[in-house]
């Protein structure tokens, strides 16, 4: 198991390296110059000024050299300094990530809770009007973009009813709307998955046996059906987590929350290369680690799943 | 972890959901209405409605967050100056109503006859927020710092005159001399900008690289409390403040306890937060105003924007706008008054008659150049195009030598609502349009490469001469129009070297007239800054650029 984890981690190195090259080249390919962008709204800059700043930042060096500088620093754990604020990129990510993590976990928690509950309820009342209603809601959830739901929630609960604050703050209540906006789509996907998976399992012989033993309905579902039905669900949850991290970028903008998404959008707008690269790399690493965690979870849910010690088995 | 317990919780929820089956009631109990963002902390007996009261916190969002630093020596962002000006005092102050220059940290000044040496007498009763005294050494330290070659040359560097700035000399503790290499007619006005605010040298040295991020120490009416990056900046009142320039309505400390600047970049969210009472003031945009106008709790504050007019500028280096007859025809085809009546403008702004708006010139008098403004006259536009050899094709678009007359636009996505209406106007005279959009970086890049025919452009700033220089001086890095006219350069140089107001303005008008005779663009409308604010917010003053300044501001409820 330990070796498996190590192998998996080693195998991610080329992935991370490719991402870094891709991000670096894409950022430098799109039009725009960070130094020009700095002066966009303050009346322009003279040619001397632009040259002076480019030189201070090392932006006048050839691109391959800039990339080598970047990678050698990154290997030492130094992601460089933001072009715009001159603050350490690692520090900026460290300050922003807790907020994004909080939002993602809240969104995921809500999605799992709501999704599993709706899925079970729909499966138990298979083909009833409740089942239809739940699945209709789930279909809506899947097709509704999160930013649109976010704006809708702001309008209804923030402006019309004034139940919850809409823009960010330390107040936990302010987490509610963004978490709902973020988690609703995942909840819908999970609900559909739980429902179909549970319906499938309920037809199995061992369920009939469990019932025949005289076990209560609750026990049958909890001990036998749900546990087996959850394996595909865990896969979906793992995949959704990455989606939620991406979704947080948009939700953070809509709800004006600080976080890695907001940091990334700002960095891209300003062509703040080191910061944008740092954010993308960081999110990629988190995504890889979460997937590894999900794979570990399979064994926890179903002890029959064994881990092989070669990366190929991953 | 007990897995059965987690599953049991889920089952309970399932049971509740399925057994209830009736429409689930939201569990949340509506609390009392959330406290208005600007509710005063402690105001006792209700005062007369127009009497300023002390206390209260306002929450402001200008959208574009201060994304670089509050250290004005290196900052390049306007929002940074807007915030920092509340913390930093400046040597001079400009009355935004008439442009007159008043004492602030400098009590008086003398300018040498050649316009190159400024001698300032300074206040002796001013202390920075860290308790250290303000004196001539502080001025020298600040100006020296701005001109250092190992820091970024930001806005402050250019405001001090850039390469034309020479040095600062301490005469005695309350007298300082500034030497320039060339006269700078705008120097005293520039010194009033928050970007040239005076920081505490002690605090700057102590703060090191974190100065402007974790600390900011000046002598202004508000003290810097904290900056939570990506979220907010908090300023608190300085109770020692007793040296306000006489351009304000009161003296002594400010009325408000706190100003919180929130980062809300998305304009729709910003307006929603304002409507929900979470913001006291929000920078808005013209199209959002219609939504706010019906709200009795919200007032729309408009203030003329200092800067150029909004201009549909043209590239003189690319066909077909390299032909003056085509440019004249385009100008004749655009009905500026009709544009301003469209929803995208919400009735805000005034038809421009020159590249510089009325609020930027003495007495609002543009009569010296208004004669060169081109009137809406589609018939004239058509005849000019005929004369230039562009004949109407079968699809209504003109052609010449097998080439269609399509004007290529490169604009920011935000400008689309104010460019699209032009399409029909140009089409009516047989000109087609191709609009390419992108973010700021795309736009700058296309403009710099001169890869466009027309764009929507303007800039902010209170210094007319700098603006003229930036846009049209033939050597300027910001001349994105391929404009080169020796007469313009000559008039502008004379204006910049001018020592009397008359000399400065006569030449500035002559320079402006040149760009108009050359039809460098369509000077479309004079813009206002648009803010939505709670009706409780009173006494907002405006910085000469048109930004809200909260020293005189107070909350009425």
Short mmCIF file of C-alpha atoms in Angstrom, two decimals, chain A residues 31-34 36-49 52-53 56-57 81-87 91-92 95-96 112-114 116-118 120-122 124-125 129-130 133 151 154 158-159 162-169 173-174 218 221-223 226-227 230 253-259 262-263 266 268-271 300-301, chain B residues 1 3-4 7-11 13-14 17-19 21-22 26 28 30-34 64-65 67-69 76-79 81 148-155 157-158 163 209-210 213-214 228-231 262-266 268-269 271-278 291 295 297 439-442 444-446 448-449 459-460 470 477-478 480:
data_model
loop_
_atom_site.label_atom_id
_atom_site.label_comp_id
_atom_site.label_asym_id
_atom_site.label_seq_id
_atom_site.Cartn_x
_atom_site.Cartn_y
_atom_site.Cartn_z
CA UNK A 31 -1.29 38.62 -26.45
CA UNK A 32 -0.57 40.98 -23.63
CA UNK A 33 2.32 42.26 -21.61
CA UNK A 34 2.14 42.45 -17.81
CA UNK A 36 1.67 47.41 -20.18
CA UNK A 37 -1.29 45.94 -18.30
CA UNK A 38 -0.05 47.55 -15.07
CA UNK A 39 -0.49 50.99 -16.55
CA UNK A 40 -3.81 50.37 -18.26
CA UNK A 41 -5.80 52.66 -16.04
CA UNK A 42 -3.23 55.10 -14.79
CA UNK A 43 -2.46 57.11 -17.86
CA UNK A 44 0.04 55.00 -19.73
CA UNK A 45 3.76 54.78 -19.24
CA UNK A 46 6.76 56.10 -21.07
CA UNK A 47 9.03 53.75 -22.99
CA UNK A 48 11.80 54.28 -20.41
CA UNK A 49 9.42 53.31 -17.63
CA UNK A 52 13.01 49.85 -16.56
CA UNK A 53 10.30 47.63 -15.07
CA UNK A 56 13.78 44.75 -12.95
CA UNK A 57 11.43 41.79 -13.41
CA UNK A 81 7.18 36.47 -6.72
CA UNK A 82 4.03 37.98 -8.16
CA UNK A 83 4.89 40.49 -10.86
CA UNK A 84 2.17 42.83 -9.69
CA UNK A 85 2.50 42.81 -5.90
CA UNK A 86 6.06 41.51 -5.53
CA UNK A 87 4.74 39.17 -2.82
CA UNK A 91 2.48 33.05 0.45
CA UNK A 92 -0.37 34.39 -1.72
CA UNK A 95 -3.45 32.99 2.19
CA UNK A 96 -6.09 32.28 -0.45
CA UNK A 112 -22.94 14.42 -0.88
CA UNK A 113 -25.51 14.93 1.85
CA UNK A 114 -28.20 16.17 -0.48
CA UNK A 116 -27.14 10.67 -1.39
CA UNK A 117 -30.29 11.52 0.52
CA UNK A 118 -32.19 12.42 -2.66
CA UNK A 120 -31.89 6.96 -1.65
CA UNK A 121 -35.30 8.59 -1.31
CA UNK A 122 -35.89 8.40 -5.04
CA UNK A 124 -37.01 3.81 -2.23
CA UNK A 125 -39.98 5.49 -3.87
CA UNK A 129 -44.19 11.12 -8.17
CA UNK A 130 -41.50 11.85 -5.61
CA UNK A 133 -39.77 15.15 -8.94
CA UNK A 151 -27.02 34.99 -9.44
CA UNK A 154 -28.33 36.29 -4.79
CA UNK A 158 -29.90 38.23 -0.83
CA UNK A 159 -31.91 41.03 -2.40
CA UNK A 162 -32.52 39.41 2.63
CA UNK A 163 -32.04 36.20 4.60
CA UNK A 164 -28.35 35.80 3.96
CA UNK A 165 -25.52 38.16 3.10
CA UNK A 166 -24.40 37.78 -0.49
CA UNK A 167 -20.81 38.94 -0.55
CA UNK A 168 -17.96 37.35 1.31
CA UNK A 169 -17.00 37.88 4.91
CA UNK A 173 -23.77 32.40 6.96
CA UNK A 174 -22.01 33.94 4.00
CA UNK A 218 -33.16 0.05 7.44
CA UNK A 221 -30.28 -0.67 3.08
CA UNK A 222 -27.54 0.47 5.44
CA UNK A 223 -25.56 -2.73 5.87
CA UNK A 226 -25.95 1.18 0.27
CA UNK A 227 -22.43 0.04 0.97
CA UNK A 230 -21.59 3.59 -2.94
CA UNK A 253 -16.17 35.87 -8.73
CA UNK A 254 -19.95 35.87 -8.47
CA UNK A 255 -19.94 36.05 -4.67
CA UNK A 256 -16.79 38.19 -4.44
CA UNK A 257 -15.08 35.63 -2.19
CA UNK A 258 -11.36 35.67 -1.79
CA UNK A 259 -9.75 32.44 -2.84
CA UNK A 262 -10.13 34.93 -7.62
CA UNK A 263 -6.35 34.99 -7.35
CA UNK A 266 -6.74 38.35 -11.35
CA UNK A 268 -4.53 35.96 -15.76
CA UNK A 269 -6.08 39.37 -16.38
CA UNK A 270 -2.90 41.10 -15.31
CA UNK A 271 -0.69 38.57 -17.14
CA UNK A 300 -12.02 1.36 2.78
CA UNK A 301 -15.50 0.86 1.36
CA UNK B 1 -15.03 7.08 12.24
CA UNK B 3 -19.49 4.60 9.01
CA UNK B 4 -22.89 3.32 10.10
CA UNK B 7 -25.06 6.38 6.78
CA UNK B 8 -27.71 6.63 9.46
CA UNK B 9 -27.63 10.42 9.27
CA UNK B 10 -28.10 10.20 5.52
CA UNK B 11 -30.98 7.80 6.01
CA UNK B 13 -32.41 12.92 5.92
CA UNK B 14 -33.78 10.56 3.33
CA UNK B 17 -37.27 14.13 2.59
CA UNK B 18 -39.42 11.25 1.41
CA UNK B 19 -41.93 11.20 4.24
CA UNK B 21 -43.05 14.78 0.49
CA UNK B 22 -44.95 17.97 0.95
CA UNK B 26 -36.88 26.14 4.61
CA UNK B 28 -33.92 28.95 8.32
CA UNK B 30 -35.71 34.86 8.80
CA UNK B 31 -33.65 37.02 11.06
CA UNK B 32 -34.23 40.69 11.38
CA UNK B 33 -33.11 42.58 8.34
CA UNK B 34 -29.33 42.49 8.09
CA UNK B 64 -11.24 46.82 -9.58
CA UNK B 65 -9.43 45.90 -6.38
CA UNK B 67 -4.22 44.55 -6.86
CA UNK B 68 -0.66 45.82 -6.68
CA UNK B 69 0.33 47.76 -3.58
CA UNK B 76 0.64 51.77 -11.05
CA UNK B 77 -3.03 51.23 -10.16
CA UNK B 78 -5.51 54.08 -9.93
CA UNK B 79 -7.64 52.38 -7.26
CA UNK B 81 -4.22 56.06 -5.29
CA UNK B 148 15.34 55.49 -7.16
CA UNK B 149 16.39 53.35 -10.09
CA UNK B 150 16.15 50.04 -8.22
CA UNK B 151 12.40 50.33 -7.65
CA UNK B 152 9.65 50.31 -10.24
CA UNK B 153 8.98 53.63 -11.83
CA UNK B 154 5.25 53.74 -11.22
CA UNK B 155 2.67 56.49 -11.46
CA UNK B 157 7.66 58.71 -11.02
CA UNK B 158 5.83 60.11 -14.04
CA UNK B 163 13.35 62.14 -16.49
CA UNK B 209 9.12 45.10 1.24
CA UNK B 210 5.85 44.84 3.16
CA UNK B 213 0.94 45.70 1.82
CA UNK B 214 0.98 45.30 5.59
CA UNK B 228 -6.92 41.29 3.70
CA UNK B 229 -5.88 40.62 0.14
CA UNK B 230 -8.67 39.72 -2.21
CA UNK B 231 -11.24 40.73 0.40
CA UNK B 262 -14.45 45.66 -0.47
CA UNK B 263 -13.17 43.77 -3.50
CA UNK B 264 -16.19 43.03 -5.64
CA UNK B 265 -15.05 42.97 -9.23
CA UNK B 266 -18.23 41.75 -10.86
CA UNK B 268 -23.71 42.74 -11.18
CA UNK B 269 -22.67 41.40 -7.77
CA UNK B 271 -24.93 46.34 -7.57
CA UNK B 272 -26.71 43.42 -5.87
CA UNK B 273 -24.67 44.01 -2.70
CA UNK B 274 -25.59 47.69 -2.83
CA UNK B 275 -29.28 46.87 -3.20
CA UNK B 276 -29.05 44.38 -0.33
CA UNK B 277 -27.62 47.12 1.90
CA UNK B 278 -24.21 45.48 2.20
CA UNK B 291 -31.83 49.11 -12.34
CA UNK B 295 -34.79 52.12 -5.71
CA UNK B 297 -32.85 53.78 -0.82
CA UNK B 439 -9.70 41.69 -22.68
CA UNK B 440 -7.57 44.73 -21.90
CA UNK B 441 -4.40 42.94 -22.90
CA UNK B 442 -5.77 42.02 -26.30
CA UNK B 444 -3.59 47.15 -25.81
CA UNK B 445 -1.68 44.69 -27.91
CA UNK B 446 -3.76 45.40 -31.05
CA UNK B 448 0.21 49.07 -29.98
CA UNK B 449 0.67 47.06 -33.15
CA UNK B 459 -7.88 58.09 -20.50
CA UNK B 460 -8.30 59.56 -17.06
CA UNK B 470 0.15 60.86 -24.36
CA UNK B 477 4.51 55.55 -26.49
CA UNK B 478 0.78 56.00 -26.02
CA UNK B 480 -1.66 54.42 -30.87
#
